[in-house]
CSV table of C-alpha atoms in Angstrom, one decimal:
chain,number,residue,atom,x,y,z
S,1,MET,CA,-42.2,-97.9,68.0
S,2,ASN,CA,-44.1,-101.0,66.1
S,3,GLU,CA,-46.1,-101.6,69.2
S,4,LEU,CA,-48.7,-98.8,70.7
S,5,LYS,CA,-50.8,-98.7,73.8
S,6,ILE,CA,-54.2,-97.5,72.5
S,7,LEU,CA,-57.7,-96.7,74.2
S,8,ILE,CA,-60.6,-97.1,72.3
S,9,VAL,CA,-63.9,-95.3,73.6
S,10,ASP,CA,-67.1,-96.2,72.4
S,11,ASP,CA,-70.7,-97.1,73.3
S,12,GLU,CA,-71.4,-99.6,70.4
S,13,THR,CA,-70.4,-103.6,71.7
S,14,ASN,CA,-69.4,-104.3,68.3
S,15,ILE,CA,-67.2,-101.4,67.4
S,16,ARG,CA,-64.8,-101.9,70.4
S,17,LYS,CA,-64.7,-105.8,69.4
S,18,THR,CA,-64.0,-105.0,65.9
S,19,LEU,CA,-61.7,-102.6,66.4
S,20,SER,CA,-59.6,-104.2,69.5
S,21,TYR,CA,-59.6,-107.5,67.1
S,22,CYS,CA,-58.1,-105.6,64.3
S,23,LEU,CA,-55.3,-103.7,66.4
S,24,ALA,CA,-54.5,-107.0,68.6
S,25,ALA,CA,-53.8,-108.5,65.5
S,26,GLU,CA,-50.9,-105.9,64.4
S,27,GLY,CA,-49.1,-106.7,68.0
S,28,HIS,CA,-50.8,-103.3,70.0
S,29,THR,CA,-52.4,-103.1,73.4
S,30,VAL,CA,-55.8,-102.2,73.5
S,31,ILE,CA,-57.7,-101.5,76.1
S,32,ALA,CA,-61.9,-100.5,75.2
S,33,VAL,CA,-64.0,-98.6,77.3
S,34,SER,CA,-67.7,-97.8,76.5
S,35,ASN,CA,-68.0,-94.0,78.6
S,36,PRO,CA,-65.7,-91.0,78.8
S,37,ALA,CA,-65.6,-91.5,83.1
S,38,ASP,CA,-64.3,-94.9,82.2
S,39,ALA,CA,-61.4,-93.4,79.8
S,40,MET,CA,-60.2,-91.1,82.1
S,41,GLU,CA,-59.9,-93.7,84.9
S,42,GLU,CA,-57.8,-95.8,82.5
S,43,SER,CA,-55.9,-92.5,81.3
S,44,ARG,CA,-55.0,-91.9,84.6
S,45,SER,CA,-54.0,-95.3,85.4
S,46,ARG,CA,-51.6,-96.0,82.6
S,47,VAL,CA,-49.8,-94.1,79.7
S,48,PHE,CA,-51.2,-94.4,76.0
S,49,ASP,CA,-49.8,-93.2,72.7
S,50,MET,CA,-53.2,-93.2,71.2
S,51,ALA,CA,-57.2,-93.4,71.6
S,52,PHE,CA,-59.8,-93.7,69.2
S,53,VAL,CA,-63.0,-91.6,70.3
S,54,ASP,CA,-66.4,-92.0,69.5
S,55,LEU,CA,-68.0,-88.3,69.3
S,56,LYS,CA,-71.5,-89.9,70.4
S,57,LEU,CA,-71.1,-91.6,73.2
S,58,GLY,CA,-74.8,-92.3,74.4
S,59,ASP,CA,-75.9,-88.7,76.7
S,60,GLU,CA,-72.1,-87.8,76.1
S,61,ASP,CA,-69.9,-86.2,73.6
S,62,GLY,CA,-66.6,-87.2,73.2
S,63,MET,CA,-65.7,-84.0,71.8
S,64,ASP,CA,-65.2,-82.7,75.5
S,65,LEU,CA,-63.2,-86.1,76.0
S,66,ILE,CA,-60.5,-84.7,73.6
S,67,PRO,CA,-58.5,-81.8,75.7
S,68,ALA,CA,-59.1,-83.8,78.5
S,69,LEU,CA,-57.2,-86.8,77.4
S,70,LEU,CA,-54.5,-84.3,76.0
S,71,ALA,CA,-54.1,-82.6,79.4
S,72,ASP,CA,-53.7,-86.0,81.3
S,73,SER,CA,-51.2,-87.1,78.6
S,74,PRO,CA,-50.1,-83.9,76.0
S,75,TRP,CA,-48.2,-86.7,73.9
S,76,ILE,CA,-51.1,-89.1,73.0
S,77,LYS,CA,-52.6,-88.9,69.3
S,78,VAL,CA,-56.7,-88.4,69.8
S,79,VAL,CA,-58.6,-90.1,66.4
S,80,VAL,CA,-62.2,-89.1,66.4
S,81,ILE,CA,-64.9,-91.9,65.3
S,82,THR,CA,-67.6,-90.6,63.6
S,83,ALA,CA,-70.8,-91.6,61.3
S,84,HIS,CA,-71.8,-88.4,60.5
S,85,ALA,CA,-68.5,-87.4,59.5
S,86,SER,CA,-68.8,-83.7,58.3
S,87,ILE,CA,-66.3,-80.7,57.3
S,88,GLU,CA,-67.6,-78.9,60.8
S,89,SER,CA,-67.3,-81.3,63.1
S,90,VAL,CA,-63.8,-82.6,61.8
S,91,VAL,CA,-62.8,-79.2,62.4
S,92,ASP,CA,-63.6,-78.7,65.9
S,93,ALA,CA,-62.4,-82.2,66.7
S,94,MET,CA,-59.2,-80.9,65.1
S,95,ARG,CA,-59.2,-77.4,67.2
S,96,ARG,CA,-59.4,-79.4,70.3
S,97,GLY,CA,-56.5,-81.4,69.5
S,98,ALA,CA,-57.4,-84.3,67.6
S,99,ALA,CA,-54.8,-86.0,65.1
S,100,ASP,CA,-57.1,-87.5,62.8
S,101,TYR,CA,-60.6,-89.0,62.5
S,102,LEU,CA,-62.0,-92.1,61.1
S,103,ALA,CA,-65.6,-92.3,59.4
S,104,LYS,CA,-67.9,-94.9,60.0
S,105,PRO,CA,-68.3,-97.5,58.3
S,106,PHE,CA,-64.7,-98.4,58.6
S,107,THR,CA,-62.4,-101.1,57.0
S,108,PRO,CA,-59.6,-103.2,59.6
S,109,SER,CA,-57.2,-102.1,56.3
S,110,GLN,CA,-58.2,-98.0,57.3
S,111,VAL,CA,-57.9,-98.7,60.6
S,112,LYS,CA,-54.3,-100.3,59.9
S,113,PHE,CA,-53.2,-97.4,57.4
S,114,LEU,CA,-54.2,-95.0,60.2
S,115,THR,CA,-52.7,-96.7,63.2
S,116,GLY,CA,-49.3,-97.0,61.0
S,117,ARG,CA,-49.0,-93.3,59.8
S,118,ILE,CA,-49.3,-92.4,63.7
S,119,ALA,CA,-46.8,-95.3,65.6
S,120,LYS,CA,-44.6,-93.5,62.6
S,121,VAL,CA,-45.6,-90.0,64.0
S,122,ARG,CA,-44.8,-90.9,67.9
S,123,GLU,CA,-41.3,-92.5,66.7
S,124,LEU,CA,-40.2,-89.5,65.2
S,125,GLU,CA,-41.2,-87.7,68.0
S,126,THR,CA,-39.6,-89.4,70.4
S,127,GLN,CA,-36.3,-89.6,67.8
S,128,ILE,CA,-36.7,-85.7,68.0
S,129,VAL,CA,-36.4,-85.9,71.8
S,130,ALA,CA,-33.6,-87.9,71.6
S,131,LEU,CA,-31.5,-85.8,68.7
S,132,LYS,CA,-32.4,-82.9,71.0
S,133,GLU,CA,-30.6,-83.8,74.1
S,134,ASN,CA,-27.9,-85.0,72.1
S,135,MET,CA,-27.2,-82.0,70.7
S,136,GLN,CA,-27.5,-80.2,73.7
S,137,ARG,CA,-25.2,-82.2,75.4
S,138,LEU,CA,-22.8,-83.3,71.8
S,139,GLY,CA,-19.1,-83.8,73.2
S,140,PRO,CA,-16.3,-85.8,73.0
S,141,GLU,CA,-16.3,-87.1,76.8
S,142,ASP,CA,-19.7,-88.7,75.5
S,143,ARG,CA,-17.5,-91.4,73.9
S,144,LEU,CA,-16.8,-94.1,76.4
S,145,GLN,CA,-13.5,-94.9,75.7
S,146,SER,CA,-10.2,-95.8,78.0
S,147,ASN,CA,-6.8,-97.4,77.6
S,148,ASN,CA,-6.8,-98.0,81.5
S,149,VAL,CA,-7.6,-101.6,82.3
S,150,GLY,CA,-10.1,-101.0,85.4
S,151,MET,CA,-12.3,-98.6,83.2
S,152,GLN,CA,-12.7,-100.9,80.8
S,153,ARG,CA,-13.4,-103.4,83.0
S,154,VAL,CA,-16.4,-101.5,83.9
S,155,MET,CA,-17.2,-100.7,80.7
S,156,GLU,CA,-17.4,-104.6,79.7
S,157,LEU,CA,-20.1,-105.0,82.9
S,158,ALA,CA,-22.2,-102.1,81.7
S,159,ARG,CA,-22.5,-103.8,78.1
S,160,LYS,CA,-23.6,-106.7,79.9
S,161,ALA,CA,-26.2,-105.2,82.4
S,162,ALA,CA,-27.8,-103.2,79.6
S,163,PRO,CA,-30.0,-105.4,77.8
S,164,SER,CA,-31.5,-106.3,81.6
S,165,GLU,CA,-34.1,-104.6,83.1
S,166,ALA,CA,-32.3,-104.6,86.4
S,167,THR,CA,-31.6,-101.0,88.3
S,168,VAL,CA,-27.8,-100.0,88.3
S,169,LEU,CA,-26.4,-98.1,90.2
S,170,LEU,CA,-23.1,-96.1,89.4
S,171,GLN,CA,-21.0,-95.0,91.9
S,172,GLY,CA,-17.7,-92.7,91.8
S,173,GLU,CA,-16.5,-88.9,92.1
S,174,SER,CA,-18.7,-86.0,90.3
S,175,GLY,CA,-16.9,-85.6,86.8
S,176,THR,CA,-15.9,-89.3,86.3
S,177,GLY,CA,-18.8,-89.9,83.4
S,178,LYS,CA,-21.8,-91.6,85.3
S,179,THR,CA,-23.9,-89.6,83.5
S,180,VAL,CA,-22.3,-90.8,80.4
S,181,PHE,CA,-22.5,-94.4,81.4
S,182,ALA,CA,-26.3,-94.0,82.2
S,183,ARG,CA,-26.4,-92.8,78.6
S,184,ALA,CA,-24.6,-95.8,77.2
S,185,ILE,CA,-26.4,-98.4,78.9
S,186,HIS,CA,-29.9,-97.0,78.2
S,187,ASN,CA,-28.7,-96.8,74.0
S,188,TRP,CA,-27.4,-100.4,74.6
S,189,SER,CA,-30.3,-101.6,75.9
S,190,ALA,CA,-33.7,-102.6,74.2
S,191,ARG,CA,-35.5,-99.4,75.1
S,192,ALA,CA,-33.1,-97.3,73.3
S,193,LEU,CA,-35.5,-96.1,70.9
S,194,LYS,CA,-38.3,-94.6,74.2
S,195,PRO,CA,-37.0,-91.4,75.6
S,196,MET,CA,-34.6,-91.1,78.5
S,197,ALA,CA,-35.0,-88.2,81.7
S,198,VAL,CA,-32.5,-87.2,83.8
S,199,VAL,CA,-33.4,-85.6,87.1
S,200,PRO,CA,-30.2,-84.1,88.7
S,201,CYS,CA,-31.8,-84.5,92.3
S,202,PRO,CA,-29.3,-82.1,94.3
S,203,ALA,CA,-30.1,-79.1,91.4
S,204,ILE,CA,-33.6,-79.5,92.2
S,205,PRO,CA,-35.2,-78.0,95.7
S,206,SER,CA,-36.7,-80.8,97.5
S,207,GLU,CA,-40.4,-79.3,97.9
S,208,LEU,CA,-40.2,-79.6,93.9
S,209,LEU,CA,-38.2,-83.0,93.1
S,210,GLU,CA,-41.6,-85.0,93.6
S,211,SER,CA,-43.7,-83.1,91.3
S,212,GLU,CA,-40.7,-83.3,89.1
S,213,LEU,CA,-40.4,-87.1,89.1
S,214,PHE,CA,-44.2,-87.8,89.8
S,215,GLY,CA,-46.1,-84.9,88.3
S,216,HIS,CA,-49.0,-83.0,90.1
S,217,ALA,CA,-52.6,-82.3,89.4
S,218,LYS,CA,-53.8,-78.6,88.5
S,219,GLY,CA,-54.0,-77.1,92.2
S,220,ALA,CA,-52.0,-79.6,94.0
S,221,PHE,CA,-50.0,-76.8,95.3
S,222,THR,CA,-49.5,-73.1,95.1
S,223,GLY,CA,-48.2,-72.3,91.6
S,224,ALA,CA,-49.8,-75.3,89.7
S,225,VAL,CA,-51.8,-73.8,87.5
S,226,ARG,CA,-52.3,-76.8,84.9
S,227,ASP,CA,-51.7,-80.5,85.0
S,228,ASN,CA,-48.1,-82.0,85.1
S,229,PRO,CA,-47.2,-85.1,84.1
S,230,GLY,CA,-43.9,-85.8,85.4
S,231,ARG,CA,-40.6,-87.4,84.5
S,232,ILE,CA,-41.7,-90.5,84.8
S,233,ALA,CA,-44.8,-90.2,82.6
S,234,ALA,CA,-42.5,-88.6,79.9
S,235,CYS,CA,-40.2,-91.5,79.6
S,236,GLU,CA,-42.5,-94.4,79.5
S,237,GLY,CA,-40.9,-97.4,77.8
S,238,GLY,CA,-37.5,-95.7,78.8
S,239,THR,CA,-34.9,-95.1,81.2
S,240,LEU,CA,-35.3,-92.4,84.2
S,241,PHE,CA,-31.5,-91.4,84.9
S,242,LEU,CA,-31.2,-90.1,89.2
S,243,ASP,CA,-28.2,-88.3,89.2
S,244,GLU,CA,-27.1,-87.7,92.8
S,245,ILE,CA,-29.6,-89.8,94.3
S,246,GLY,CA,-27.9,-89.8,97.8
S,247,ASP,CA,-29.6,-86.1,98.2
S,248,MET,CA,-33.1,-87.2,97.6
S,249,PRO,CA,-35.4,-86.1,100.7
S,250,PRO,CA,-36.5,-89.3,102.5
S,251,ALA,CA,-40.2,-88.6,101.5
S,252,VAL,CA,-39.4,-88.9,97.8
S,253,GLN,CA,-37.1,-91.8,98.7
S,254,ALA,CA,-40.3,-93.9,100.2
S,255,LYS,CA,-42.3,-93.1,96.8
S,256,LEU,CA,-39.4,-94.3,94.5
S,257,LEU,CA,-39.1,-97.2,96.7
S,258,ARG,CA,-42.7,-98.2,95.7
S,259,PHE,CA,-42.5,-97.3,91.9
S,260,ILE,CA,-40.0,-99.3,91.8
S,261,GLN,CA,-41.2,-102.5,93.6
S,262,ASP,CA,-44.8,-102.1,91.9
S,263,LYS,CA,-43.8,-99.9,89.0
S,264,GLU,CA,-46.9,-97.5,90.6
S,265,TYR,CA,-47.1,-94.0,91.6
S,266,GLU,CA,-49.7,-90.8,92.0
S,267,ARG,CA,-49.1,-87.5,91.1
S,268,LEU,CA,-49.3,-84.9,93.9
S,269,GLY,CA,-52.7,-83.9,94.3
S,270,GLU,CA,-54.3,-86.9,93.0
S,271,ALA,CA,-55.7,-90.0,94.8
S,272,VAL,CA,-55.3,-92.4,91.3
S,273,SER,CA,-52.8,-94.7,91.2
S,274,ARG,CA,-50.7,-94.7,87.8
S,275,LYS,CA,-48.7,-97.3,85.9
S,276,ALA,CA,-45.7,-96.9,84.0
S,277,ASP,CA,-42.7,-98.9,82.5
S,278,VAL,CA,-39.3,-97.1,83.5
S,279,ARG,CA,-36.6,-98.3,84.1
S,280,ILE,CA,-34.1,-96.6,86.5
S,281,ILE,CA,-30.5,-95.7,86.6
S,282,ALA,CA,-29.6,-94.2,89.6
S,283,ALA,CA,-25.6,-92.4,90.2
S,284,THR,CA,-24.1,-91.2,93.7
S,285,ASN,CA,-20.6,-89.6,94.4
S,286,ALA,CA,-21.2,-90.4,98.1
S,287,GLU,CA,-21.3,-93.5,100.0
S,288,LEU,CA,-24.9,-94.5,100.5
S,289,LYS,CA,-23.8,-97.1,103.0
S,290,ASP,CA,-22.5,-94.1,105.2
S,291,ARG,CA,-25.9,-92.3,104.4
S,292,VAL,CA,-27.8,-95.3,105.5
S,293,ALA,CA,-26.2,-95.8,108.6
S,294,ASP,CA,-26.9,-92.3,109.8
S,295,GLY,CA,-30.5,-92.6,109.0
S,296,ARG,CA,-30.4,-90.5,106.1
S,297,PHE,CA,-30.9,-92.7,103.1
S,298,ARG,CA,-33.7,-95.6,103.1
S,299,GLU,CA,-32.1,-99.1,103.3
S,300,ASP,CA,-34.5,-100.8,101.7
S,301,LEU,CA,-34.2,-98.4,98.7
S,302,PHE,CA,-30.6,-98.8,98.7
S,303,TYR,CA,-30.7,-102.5,98.2
S,304,ARG,CA,-33.3,-102.1,95.7
S,305,LEU,CA,-31.0,-99.7,93.4
S,306,ASN,CA,-28.1,-101.7,94.5
S,307,VAL,CA,-28.9,-104.9,92.2
S,308,ILE,CA,-26.0,-104.1,89.6
S,309,SER,CA,-23.6,-101.5,90.7
S,310,LEU,CA,-20.5,-100.4,89.0
S,311,THR,CA,-18.2,-98.1,90.4
S,312,VAL,CA,-16.2,-95.3,87.7
S,313,PRO,CA,-12.8,-94.8,88.6
S,314,PRO,CA,-11.5,-91.6,88.9
S,315,LEU,CA,-9.2,-89.5,86.3
S,316,ARG,CA,-6.0,-89.8,88.9
S,317,GLU,CA,-6.3,-94.1,88.8
S,318,ARG,CA,-6.4,-93.9,85.2
S,319,PRO,CA,-3.5,-91.4,84.1
S,320,GLU,CA,-2.9,-93.4,80.6
S,321,ASP,CA,-6.5,-91.3,79.4
S,322,ILE,CA,-5.4,-87.8,80.7
S,323,LEU,CA,-3.6,-87.6,77.1
S,324,ALA,CA,-6.1,-89.1,74.9
S,325,LEU,CA,-8.7,-87.4,76.5
S,326,SER,CA,-7.2,-83.8,76.3
S,327,LEU,CA,-6.3,-84.2,72.8
S,328,ASP,CA,-10.1,-85.2,71.5
S,329,PHE,CA,-11.2,-82.0,73.7
S,330,LEU,CA,-8.6,-79.8,72.0
S,331,SER,CA,-9.9,-81.4,68.8
S,332,TYR,CA,-13.1,-80.7,69.5
S,333,PHE,CA,-13.0,-77.3,70.7
S,334,SER,CA,-10.7,-76.2,68.1
S,335,ARG,CA,-13.5,-77.3,65.5
S,336,VAL,CA,-16.3,-75.2,67.6
S,337,ASN,CA,-14.4,-72.0,68.0
S,338,ARG,CA,-13.3,-72.6,64.5
S,339,LYS,CA,-9.4,-72.3,65.5
S,340,THR,CA,-6.5,-74.5,64.0
S,341,ILE,CA,-4.8,-75.8,67.0
S,342,LEU,CA,-2.7,-78.6,66.5
S,343,GLY,CA,-1.4,-79.9,69.4
S,344,LEU,CA,0.1,-79.5,73.1
S,345,THR,CA,3.7,-78.1,73.9
S,346,ASP,CA,6.0,-80.6,75.9
S,347,GLU,CA,5.0,-78.0,79.2
S,348,ALA,CA,1.4,-78.3,78.8
S,349,THR,CA,1.3,-82.0,78.1
S,350,HIS,CA,3.7,-82.5,81.3
S,351,ALA,CA,0.7,-79.9,83.2
S,352,LEU,CA,-1.9,-82.0,82.2
S,353,THR,CA,-0.4,-85.2,83.0
S,354,GLN,CA,0.9,-84.6,86.3
S,355,TYR,CA,-2.0,-82.4,87.9
S,356,VAL,CA,-4.4,-84.7,89.9
S,357,TRP,CA,-7.7,-83.6,88.3
S,358,PRO,CA,-10.2,-83.2,91.6
S,359,GLY,CA,-13.2,-82.5,89.0
S,360,ASN,CA,-11.9,-85.4,87.1
S,361,VAL,CA,-13.2,-85.5,83.5
S,362,ARG,CA,-15.4,-82.4,83.5
S,363,GLU,CA,-12.4,-80.5,85.0
S,364,LEU,CA,-10.3,-81.7,82.3
S,365,ARG,CA,-13.0,-80.8,79.3
S,366,ASN,CA,-13.5,-77.4,81.1
S,367,ALA,CA,-9.9,-76.6,81.4
S,368,VAL,CA,-9.1,-77.4,77.8
S,369,GLU,CA,-12.2,-75.6,76.3
S,370,ARG,CA,-11.0,-72.5,78.1
S,371,ALA,CA,-7.2,-72.5,77.0
S,372,VAL,CA,-8.3,-72.9,73.3
S,373,ILE,CA,-10.8,-70.0,73.5
S,374,LEU,CA,-7.8,-68.0,75.1
S,375,GLY,CA,-4.8,-69.4,73.3
S,376,SER,CA,-3.7,-68.0,70.2
S,377,GLY,CA,-0.6,-70.7,69.3
S,378,ASP,CA,-0.6,-73.5,67.0
S,379,LYS,CA,-0.4,-75.6,70.1
S,380,LEU,CA,-1.3,-75.3,73.6
S,381,ASP,CA,1.1,-74.0,75.9
S,382,LYS,CA,1.2,-74.5,79.6
S,383,ASN,CA,0.7,-70.6,80.3
S,384,ASP,CA,-2.8,-71.3,78.4
S,385,LEU,CA,-4.1,-73.3,81.1
S,386,PRO,CA,-6.1,-72.1,84.0
S,387,GLU,CA,-3.3,-71.1,86.7
S,388,SER,CA,-4.9,-73.4,89.2
S,389,ILE,CA,-3.6,-76.5,87.1
S,390,ILE,CA,-0.4,-75.2,88.3
S,391,PRO,CA,-0.1,-74.6,92.0
S,392,ALA,CA,3.7,-74.2,92.6
S,393,THR,CA,3.7,-71.1,89.6
S,394,SER,CA,0.8,-69.4,91.2
S,395,THR,CA,1.3,-66.0,93.0
S,396,LEU,CA,-2.0,-65.3,93.5
S,397,LYS,CA,-2.9,-64.5,97.6
S,398,ILE,CA,-5.4,-63.2,100.0
S,399,GLY,CA,-5.7,-59.3,99.6
S,400,ASP,CA,-4.7,-59.3,95.6
S,401,ALA,CA,-7.0,-57.8,93.4
S,402,VAL,CA,-9.2,-60.4,92.1
S,403,SER,CA,-12.9,-61.6,92.7
S,404,LEU,CA,-13.7,-63.8,95.8
S,405,ALA,CA,-14.9,-65.7,93.0
S,406,THR,CA,-11.6,-66.4,92.1
S,407,ILE,CA,-10.3,-67.1,95.2
S,408,GLU,CA,-13.0,-69.3,96.3
S,409,GLU,CA,-12.6,-71.2,93.1
S,410,LEU,CA,-8.8,-71.6,93.4
S,411,HIS,CA,-9.2,-72.3,97.3
S,412,ILE,CA,-11.9,-75.6,96.5
S,413,ARG,CA,-9.7,-76.9,94.0
S,414,ARG,CA,-6.7,-77.3,95.9
S,415,VAL,CA,-8.6,-78.8,99.3
S,416,LEU,CA,-10.2,-81.2,96.6
S,417,ALA,CA,-6.7,-82.2,95.5
S,418,THR,CA,-5.3,-82.8,98.9
S,419,SER,CA,-8.5,-84.5,100.4
S,420,SER,CA,-9.1,-87.8,100.4
S,421,SER,CA,-12.8,-87.6,99.8
S,422,LEU,CA,-15.7,-85.3,99.0
S,423,GLN,CA,-17.3,-85.4,102.3
S,424,VAL,CA,-13.6,-84.9,103.8
S,425,ALA,CA,-13.2,-81.6,101.5
S,426,ALA,CA,-16.7,-80.4,102.8
S,427,ASP,CA,-16.0,-80.7,106.0
S,428,ILE,CA,-12.6,-78.7,105.4
S,429,LEU,CA,-14.6,-76.0,103.6
S,430,GLY,CA,-17.1,-76.1,106.5
S,431,ILE,CA,-19.9,-77.1,103.6
S,432,ASP,CA,-22.5,-79.7,103.2
S,433,GLN,CA,-21.8,-82.0,100.3
S,434,ALA,CA,-24.8,-80.7,98.3
S,435,THR,CA,-23.3,-77.0,98.5
S,436,LEU,CA,-20.1,-78.6,97.5
S,437,TRP,CA,-21.6,-80.0,94.7
S,438,ARG,CA,-23.1,-76.9,93.5
S,439,ARG,CA,-20.0,-75.1,93.8
S,440,ARG,CA,-18.1,-77.8,91.6
S,441,LYS,CA,-20.7,-77.3,89.4
S,442,THR,CA,-20.4,-73.4,88.9
S,443,TYR,CA,-16.6,-73.4,88.8
S,444,GLY,CA,-16.3,-76.6,86.2
S,445,ILE,CA,-14.5,-78.4,88.6
């Protein structure tokens, strides 16, 4: 992170000009204002990494501006400027959230050194966030690899699309790896060192999704006890991944369309337009054209999202990948669970490669993880695998002494295995696709 977005707040024209010149010469983007009101207006309209704030702003106290800026942008690094640096004033500024101070008179080298240190801190913070996300999702399925020609073609298209700023629409069944593709596109792009936020649209109640994306002001609704910057502001300069966007409510669709077109949005409870530099990647397991036709999805938003469309093939269409993925999962979960499992028996290999995997790679991952945990030999056997993967030998029937959840899971798996699409499966089960999506998440299908 070499370039910072910097706000200067000082009532002296010469100080604003001097600081602006020094910072712009280093390649930073600079906005300079003379009073707290203009500072807050700028803060609400765009994202800043750093702010230089004079403690004496005419009749106003710059000290009061520190918590206000931090409330608006929790990540901002505030440096106070003072002509009368004292231990008391510096301590007070630090208590209010300032990151450092700059005493007048100052030299360009002092400004350069201080800004460079802040830039390194912001870069480290961004990397820590990315590392935490990586640790939480670390697993072999995050490696894009395939022996299937169709899958390799999609991977090649993703690599070509990554350096651009175009929106990308990832299509395919749940569990095929759309999130993995989204992360790969982000990591292959010039935004790789900036944050990436993942928003699973069906998992967030419709009345909260708008706030989750765009943020809200304190008091915007019942329970809004503090300002929330929102996911868009939090991944400034990076990528926002909207998973299962077909389930996004119409009101939020309209606001998202405006953001894609103009890079502008408003937080709930505010009338201030804000700007953000964020790339959008969306994913869906639904046929968006059908949802456009029946009025559930905006046509103009569909075309804005569909600049580059990639369809990830289901696992049953790339059977040559099943065994390789199974062995990867086996190796990974053996290490995680401190077991020494050297491979698969012939019967287990046959069961894994013959099953149709309605839950795709996600279901395969869960099946192997369960088998590793429960298995006791030096190789995984067919009997270690979930019973639902081997339906021909299943003796489970209605009335057996098992939980409703067990029966529900088996029934959903079998319906999915014989259905031509998720919508058909949902119709057979008598539930909508959003409910089916949640059930699949619960059972790892």
